[in-house]
Coordinates of C-alpha atoms in Angstrom, one line a residue:
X503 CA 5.0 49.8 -9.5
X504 CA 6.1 49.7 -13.0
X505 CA 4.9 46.6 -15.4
X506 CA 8.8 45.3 -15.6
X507 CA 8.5 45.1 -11.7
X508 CA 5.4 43.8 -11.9
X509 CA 6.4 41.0 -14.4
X510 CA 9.2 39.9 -12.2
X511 CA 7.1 40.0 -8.9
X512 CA 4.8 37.4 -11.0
X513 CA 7.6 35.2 -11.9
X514 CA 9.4 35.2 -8.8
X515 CA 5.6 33.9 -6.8
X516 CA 5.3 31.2 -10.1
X517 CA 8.7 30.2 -9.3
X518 CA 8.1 30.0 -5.9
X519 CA 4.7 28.2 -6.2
X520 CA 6.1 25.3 -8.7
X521 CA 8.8 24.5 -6.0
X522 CA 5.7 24.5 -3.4
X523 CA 3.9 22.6 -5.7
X524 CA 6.7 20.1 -6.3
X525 CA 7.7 19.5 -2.5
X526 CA 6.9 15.8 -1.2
X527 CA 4.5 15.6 1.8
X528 CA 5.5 15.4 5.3
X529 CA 4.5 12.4 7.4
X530 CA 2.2 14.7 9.3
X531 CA 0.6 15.7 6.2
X532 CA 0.2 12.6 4.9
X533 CA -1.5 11.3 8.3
X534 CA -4.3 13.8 7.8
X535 CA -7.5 11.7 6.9
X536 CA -9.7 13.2 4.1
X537 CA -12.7 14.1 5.1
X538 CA -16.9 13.5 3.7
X539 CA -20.4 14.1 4.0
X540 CA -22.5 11.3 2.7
X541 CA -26.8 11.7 2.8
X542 CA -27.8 9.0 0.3
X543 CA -31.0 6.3 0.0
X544 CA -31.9 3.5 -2.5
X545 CA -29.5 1.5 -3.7
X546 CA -27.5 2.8 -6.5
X547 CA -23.8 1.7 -5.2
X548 CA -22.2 3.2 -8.0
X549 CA -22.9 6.8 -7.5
X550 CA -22.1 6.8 -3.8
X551 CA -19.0 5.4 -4.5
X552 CA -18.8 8.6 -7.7
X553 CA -19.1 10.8 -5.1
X554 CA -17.3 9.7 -2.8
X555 CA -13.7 9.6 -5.1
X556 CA -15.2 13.1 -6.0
X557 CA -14.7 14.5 -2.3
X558 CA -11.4 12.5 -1.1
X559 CA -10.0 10.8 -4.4
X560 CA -10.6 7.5 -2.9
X561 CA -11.3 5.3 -5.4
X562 CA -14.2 2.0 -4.5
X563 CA -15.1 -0.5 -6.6
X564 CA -18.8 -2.0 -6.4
X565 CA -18.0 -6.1 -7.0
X566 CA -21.4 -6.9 -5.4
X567 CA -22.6 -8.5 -8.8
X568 CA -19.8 -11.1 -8.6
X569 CA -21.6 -13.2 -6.3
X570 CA -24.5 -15.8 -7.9
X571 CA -26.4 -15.0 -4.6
X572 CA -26.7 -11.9 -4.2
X573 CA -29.7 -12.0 -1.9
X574 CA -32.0 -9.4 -0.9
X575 CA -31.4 -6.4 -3.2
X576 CA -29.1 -3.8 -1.8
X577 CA -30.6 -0.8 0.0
X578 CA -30.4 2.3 2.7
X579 CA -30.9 5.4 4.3
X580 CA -27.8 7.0 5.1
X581 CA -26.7 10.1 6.4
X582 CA -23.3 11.4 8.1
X583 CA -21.4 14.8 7.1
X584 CA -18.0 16.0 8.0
X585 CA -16.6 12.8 9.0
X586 CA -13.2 11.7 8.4
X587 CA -13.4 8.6 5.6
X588 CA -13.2 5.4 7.5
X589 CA -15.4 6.1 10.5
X590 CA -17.9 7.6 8.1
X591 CA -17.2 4.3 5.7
X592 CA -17.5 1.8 8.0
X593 CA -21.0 2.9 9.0
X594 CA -21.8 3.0 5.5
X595 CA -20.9 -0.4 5.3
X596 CA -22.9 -1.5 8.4
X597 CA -26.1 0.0 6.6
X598 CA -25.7 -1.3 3.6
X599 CA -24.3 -5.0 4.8
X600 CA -21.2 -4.4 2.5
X601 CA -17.6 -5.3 3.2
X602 CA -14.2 -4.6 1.7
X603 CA -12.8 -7.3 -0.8
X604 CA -9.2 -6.5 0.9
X605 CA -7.1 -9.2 -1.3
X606 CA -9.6 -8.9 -4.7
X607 CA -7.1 -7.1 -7.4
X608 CA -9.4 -4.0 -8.7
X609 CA -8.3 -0.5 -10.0
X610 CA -9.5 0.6 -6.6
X611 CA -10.8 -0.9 -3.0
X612 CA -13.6 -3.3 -4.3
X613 CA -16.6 -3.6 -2.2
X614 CA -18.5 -6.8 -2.3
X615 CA -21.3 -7.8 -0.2
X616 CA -21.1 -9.4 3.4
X617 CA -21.2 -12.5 4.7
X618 CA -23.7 -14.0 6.8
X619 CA -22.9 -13.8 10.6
X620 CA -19.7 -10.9 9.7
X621 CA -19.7 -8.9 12.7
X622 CA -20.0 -4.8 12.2
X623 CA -16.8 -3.0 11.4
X624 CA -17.6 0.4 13.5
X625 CA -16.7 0.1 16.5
X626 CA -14.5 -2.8 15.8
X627 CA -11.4 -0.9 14.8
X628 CA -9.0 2.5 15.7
X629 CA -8.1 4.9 13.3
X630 CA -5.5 6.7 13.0
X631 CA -5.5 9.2 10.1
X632 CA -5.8 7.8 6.7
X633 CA -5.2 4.3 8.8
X634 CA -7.7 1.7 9.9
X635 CA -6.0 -1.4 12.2
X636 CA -8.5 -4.0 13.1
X637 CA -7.7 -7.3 15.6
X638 CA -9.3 -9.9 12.5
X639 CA -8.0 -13.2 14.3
X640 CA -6.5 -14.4 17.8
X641 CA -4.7 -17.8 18.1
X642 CA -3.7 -19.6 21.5
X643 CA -0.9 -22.5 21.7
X644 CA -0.8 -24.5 25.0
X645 CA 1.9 -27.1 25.2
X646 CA 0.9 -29.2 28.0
X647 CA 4.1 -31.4 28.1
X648 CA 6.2 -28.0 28.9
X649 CA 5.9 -25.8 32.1
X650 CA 5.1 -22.5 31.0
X651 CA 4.4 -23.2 27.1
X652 CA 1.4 -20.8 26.6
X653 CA 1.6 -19.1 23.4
X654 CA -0.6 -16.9 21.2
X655 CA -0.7 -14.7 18.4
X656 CA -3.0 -11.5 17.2
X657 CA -3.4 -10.8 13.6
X658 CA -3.7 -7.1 13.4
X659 CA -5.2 -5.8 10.1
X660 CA -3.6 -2.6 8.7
X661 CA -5.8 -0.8 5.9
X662 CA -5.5 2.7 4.2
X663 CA -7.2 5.0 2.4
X664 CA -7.0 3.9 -1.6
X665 CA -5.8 7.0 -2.6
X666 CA -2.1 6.1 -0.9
X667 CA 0.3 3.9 -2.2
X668 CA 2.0 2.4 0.8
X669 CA 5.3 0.1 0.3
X670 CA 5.7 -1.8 3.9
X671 CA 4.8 -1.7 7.5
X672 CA 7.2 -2.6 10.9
X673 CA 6.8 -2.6 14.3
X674 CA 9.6 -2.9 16.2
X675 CA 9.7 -5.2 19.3
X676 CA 11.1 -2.5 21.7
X677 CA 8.4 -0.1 20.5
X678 CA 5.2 -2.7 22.1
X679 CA 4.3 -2.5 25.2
X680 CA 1.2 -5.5 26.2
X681 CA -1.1 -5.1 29.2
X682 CA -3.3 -8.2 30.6
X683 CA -4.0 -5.7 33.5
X684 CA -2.7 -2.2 34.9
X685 CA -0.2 -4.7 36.8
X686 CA 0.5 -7.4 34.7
X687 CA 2.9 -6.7 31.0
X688 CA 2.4 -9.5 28.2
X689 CA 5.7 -10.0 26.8
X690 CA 6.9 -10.4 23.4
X691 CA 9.7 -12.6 21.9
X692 CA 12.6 -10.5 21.8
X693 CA 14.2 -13.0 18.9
X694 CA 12.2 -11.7 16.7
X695 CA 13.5 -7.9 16.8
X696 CA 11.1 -6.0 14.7
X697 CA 7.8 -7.5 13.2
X698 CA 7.1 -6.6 9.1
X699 CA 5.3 -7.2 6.1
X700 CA 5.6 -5.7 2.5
X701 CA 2.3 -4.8 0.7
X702 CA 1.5 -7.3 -2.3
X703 CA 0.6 -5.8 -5.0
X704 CA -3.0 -4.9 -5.7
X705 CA -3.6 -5.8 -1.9
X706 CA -5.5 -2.7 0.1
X707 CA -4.7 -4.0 3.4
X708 CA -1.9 -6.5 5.1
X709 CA -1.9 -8.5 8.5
X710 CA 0.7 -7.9 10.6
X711 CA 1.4 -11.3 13.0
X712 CA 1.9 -10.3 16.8
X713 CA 3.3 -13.4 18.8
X714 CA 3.1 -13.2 22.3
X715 CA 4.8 -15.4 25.7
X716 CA 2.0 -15.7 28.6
X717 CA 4.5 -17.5 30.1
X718 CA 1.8 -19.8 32.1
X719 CA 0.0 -16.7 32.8
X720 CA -4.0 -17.3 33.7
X721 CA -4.5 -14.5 30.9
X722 CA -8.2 -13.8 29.3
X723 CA -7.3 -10.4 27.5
X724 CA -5.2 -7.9 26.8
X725 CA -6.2 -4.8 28.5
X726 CA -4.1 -2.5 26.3
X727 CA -2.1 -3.0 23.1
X728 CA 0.3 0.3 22.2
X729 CA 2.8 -0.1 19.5
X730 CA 4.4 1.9 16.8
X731 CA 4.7 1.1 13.2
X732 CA 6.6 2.2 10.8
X733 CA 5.1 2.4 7.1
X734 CA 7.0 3.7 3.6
X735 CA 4.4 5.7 1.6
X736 CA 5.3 6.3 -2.1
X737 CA 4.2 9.5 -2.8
X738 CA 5.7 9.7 -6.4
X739 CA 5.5 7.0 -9.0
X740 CA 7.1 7.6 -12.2
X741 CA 6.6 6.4 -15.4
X742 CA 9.9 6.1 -17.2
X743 CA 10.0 5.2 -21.4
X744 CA 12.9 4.3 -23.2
X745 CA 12.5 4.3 -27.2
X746 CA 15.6 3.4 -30.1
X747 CA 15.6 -0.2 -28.1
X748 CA 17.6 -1.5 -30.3
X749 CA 20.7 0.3 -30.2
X750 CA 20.2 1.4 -26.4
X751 CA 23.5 1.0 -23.9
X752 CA 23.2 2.6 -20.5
X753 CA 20.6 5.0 -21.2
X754 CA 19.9 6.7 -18.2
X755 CA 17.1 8.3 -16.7
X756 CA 16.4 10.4 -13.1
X757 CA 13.0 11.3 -11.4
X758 CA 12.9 12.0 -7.2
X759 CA 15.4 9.6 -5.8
X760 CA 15.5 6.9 -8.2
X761 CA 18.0 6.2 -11.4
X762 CA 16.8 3.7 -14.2
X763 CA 19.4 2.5 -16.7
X764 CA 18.5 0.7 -19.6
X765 CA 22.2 -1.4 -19.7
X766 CA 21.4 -3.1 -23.0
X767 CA 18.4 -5.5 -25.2
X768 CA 20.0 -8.5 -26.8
X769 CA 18.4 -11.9 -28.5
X770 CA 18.1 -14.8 -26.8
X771 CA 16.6 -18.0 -28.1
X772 CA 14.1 -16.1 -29.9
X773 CA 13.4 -13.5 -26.9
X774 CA 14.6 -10.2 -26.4
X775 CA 16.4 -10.1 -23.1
X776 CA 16.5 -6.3 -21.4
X777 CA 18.6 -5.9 -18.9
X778 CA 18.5 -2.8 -16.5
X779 CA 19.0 -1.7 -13.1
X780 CA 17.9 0.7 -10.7
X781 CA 19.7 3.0 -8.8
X782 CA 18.2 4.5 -5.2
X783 CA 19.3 7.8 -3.8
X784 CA 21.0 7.7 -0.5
X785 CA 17.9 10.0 0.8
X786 CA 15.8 7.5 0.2
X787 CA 15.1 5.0 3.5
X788 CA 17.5 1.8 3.5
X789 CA 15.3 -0.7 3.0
X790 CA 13.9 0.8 -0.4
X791 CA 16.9 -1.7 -2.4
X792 CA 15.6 -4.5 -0.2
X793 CA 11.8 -4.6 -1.2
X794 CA 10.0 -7.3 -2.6
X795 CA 8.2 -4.6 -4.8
X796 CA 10.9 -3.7 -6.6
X797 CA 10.2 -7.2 -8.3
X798 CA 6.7 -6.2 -8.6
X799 CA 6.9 -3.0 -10.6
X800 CA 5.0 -2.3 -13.5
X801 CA 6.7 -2.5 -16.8
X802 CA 5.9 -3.8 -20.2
X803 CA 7.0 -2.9 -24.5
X804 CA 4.3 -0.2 -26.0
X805 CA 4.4 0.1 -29.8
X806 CA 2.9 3.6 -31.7
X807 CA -0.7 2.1 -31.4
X808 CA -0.9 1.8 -27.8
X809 CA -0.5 -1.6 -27.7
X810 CA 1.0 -3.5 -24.9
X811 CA 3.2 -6.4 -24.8
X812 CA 3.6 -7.5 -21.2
X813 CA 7.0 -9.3 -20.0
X814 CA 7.3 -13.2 -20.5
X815 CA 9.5 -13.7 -16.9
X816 CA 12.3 -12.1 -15.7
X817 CA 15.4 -13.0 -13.5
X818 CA 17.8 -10.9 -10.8
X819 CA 21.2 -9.7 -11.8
X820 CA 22.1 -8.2 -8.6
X821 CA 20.8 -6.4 -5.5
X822 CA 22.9 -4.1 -3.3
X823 CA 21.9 -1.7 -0.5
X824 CA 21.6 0.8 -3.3
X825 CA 20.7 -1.2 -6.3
X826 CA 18.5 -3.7 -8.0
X827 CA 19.4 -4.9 -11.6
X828 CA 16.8 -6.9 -13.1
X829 CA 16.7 -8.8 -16.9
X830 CA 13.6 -8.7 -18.3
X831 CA 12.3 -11.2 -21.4
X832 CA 10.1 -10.1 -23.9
X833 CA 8.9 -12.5 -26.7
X834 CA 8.6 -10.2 -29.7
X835 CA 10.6 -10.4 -32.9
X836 CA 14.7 -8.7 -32.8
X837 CA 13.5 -7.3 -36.4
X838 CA 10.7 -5.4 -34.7
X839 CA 12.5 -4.3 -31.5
X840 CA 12.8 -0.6 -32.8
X841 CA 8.6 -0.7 -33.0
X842 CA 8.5 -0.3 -29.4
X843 CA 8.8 2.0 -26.3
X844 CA 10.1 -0.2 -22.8
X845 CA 7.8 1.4 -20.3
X846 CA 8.7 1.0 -16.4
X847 CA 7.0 2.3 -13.4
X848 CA 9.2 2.4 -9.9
X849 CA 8.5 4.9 -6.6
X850 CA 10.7 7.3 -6.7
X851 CA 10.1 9.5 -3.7
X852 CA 9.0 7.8 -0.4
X853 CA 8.2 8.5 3.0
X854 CA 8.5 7.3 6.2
X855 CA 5.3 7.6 8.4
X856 CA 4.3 6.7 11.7
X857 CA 1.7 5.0 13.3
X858 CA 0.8 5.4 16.7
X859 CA -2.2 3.2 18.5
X860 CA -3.5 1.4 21.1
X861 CA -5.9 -1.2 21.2
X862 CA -7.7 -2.3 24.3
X863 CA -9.6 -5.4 25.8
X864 CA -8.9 -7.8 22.8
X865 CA -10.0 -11.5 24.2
X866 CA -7.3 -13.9 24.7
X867 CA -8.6 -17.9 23.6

């Protein structure tokens, strides 16, 4: 083989690799837990939770010195290899009487130490892939001045591994299927269609609310639990920058499946008002327009030194099923406008994945 031939054969496998390389991740990919070996002793939090980002890119936090009492001083003797991450956590946990700080905003899950009487999280929980779903709370409602009244709910915690980014969970009514015995089916309020919640941001996990009709039922668990939820995983966050602020009118800018369009930055009452709107690919899942997120995203002014001028409020202009336009307010000088770089974060590829479980013998009140 000559060297042209051999140039082009080169090329043609870079090519080939970049597109690879660029491809999004199928839901079956992304359901694939990462996997750990952790042998460890003492009581150095910090570098467990090193090397643990350093095998799975899961990124923990240690907030254990947040609380006045701290107690005895942490400490164990751990030891568990080739393990897919939350089994292998939660044990981890159990030894060292730690517990996820699941609503605590950190760059990160933080960890923080456990309360008194907590019961253990192994053996508490399913997994399923990078997924963790827990029963964390089990109301009853019994009206006794109406025949058949008996109502409960279960609070099903959903958690994932740090390194995702997921947008929203739903389970769909039609998809449940409740078991007090192999004989007996719990049913579900059909008004309510399909059950969801959006993820809050800096949240690492969300409670999904399952109501349930015993219908006057003599019920004292649920045998088996099967659903299937739905989640959106953004597995491509942008960071778009507009400069020349200015004198910008419908700039536009396109990454994955998302359009941002700086429309314009006027004065108002001693603010700069900057309006835009974003623009969603119809491969993109429907709902994407509709998320509470999209209200969430990070953006802020950057001048040359890095600095950053975070938004004083912001207001809705419209939302379609294909578009969100949002006007931003930013108190900093008209004068100085041309100083600074409009910086906005927003998923731009995302991917539907499912979740499959069951959960069995969770106690009715």
């Amino acid at each position: 083989m000559n060297s042209h031939c051999q140039f082009s054969l080169v090329l043609v496998l870079s090519q080939l690799l970049t597109v690879a390389h660029a491809a999004e991740p199928t839901p079956q990919e992304i359901l694939q837990p990462t996997r750990l070996s952790l042998i460890t002793a003492g009581s150095d939090l910090k570098s467990v939770f090193a090397d643990v980002e350093k095998q799975t890119g899961n990124k923990l936090v240690d907030e254990t010195a947040r609380f006045r009492d701290a107690g005895e001083p942490l400490s164990w003797n751990f030891s568990l290899s080739d393990r897919e991450f939350w089994p292998l956590m939660d044990k981890f946990f159990d030894a060292a009487l730690l517990e996820p700080l699941n609503d605590t905003p950190a760059d990160g899950l933080p960890v923080g130490r456990r309360y008194e009487g907590m019961t253990p999280r192994f053996g508490d929980a399913i997994y399923v892939g990078p997924f963790r779903l827990a029963v964390t709370q089990v109301s009853s409602h019994l009206d006794k001045r109406v025949i058949g009244d008996h109502r409960a709910t279960v609070e099903l915690e959903i958690a994932w591994e740090p390194r995702l980014h997921p947008l929203m969970f739903s389970q769909a009514i039609g998809d449940l299927k409740l078991m007090a015995d192999e004989k007996t089916p719990i049913s579900v309020p059909e008004s309510h269609g399909e059950l969801s919640v959006e993820v809050p941001t800096e949240s690492h996990a969300v409670k999904l609310q399952i109501p349930l009709q015993l219908q006057g039922q003599q019920v004292g668990a649920i045998s088996s639990l099967k659903g299937r939820i739905k989640t959106l995983v953004a597995t491509n966050t942008p960071e778009f920058r507009f400069d020349k602020l200015h004198k910008a009118k419908n700039v536009t800018q396109t990454d994955g499946g998302v359009t941002v369009v700086l429309e314009q930055v006027r004065e108002n009452q001693g603010l700069c008002e900057l309006h835009m709107r974003v623009e969603f690919d119809e491969k993109l899942p429907a709902q994407v327009a509709q998320g509470s997120w999209n209200f969430q995203n990070p953006t802020y002014l950057e001048n040359a030194a890095g600095e950053k001028l975070e938004h004083a409020g912001f207001e809705s202009t419209m939302q379609t099923t294909r578009k969100v336009g949002l006007a931003y307010y930013f108190d900093v000088p008209a004068e100085k406008l041309a100083e600074y770089t409009w910086v906005y974060s927003t998923p731009a590829a995302i991917v539907e994945v499912p979740i499959e479980f069951e959960l069995k013998n969770v106690a009715l009140p």
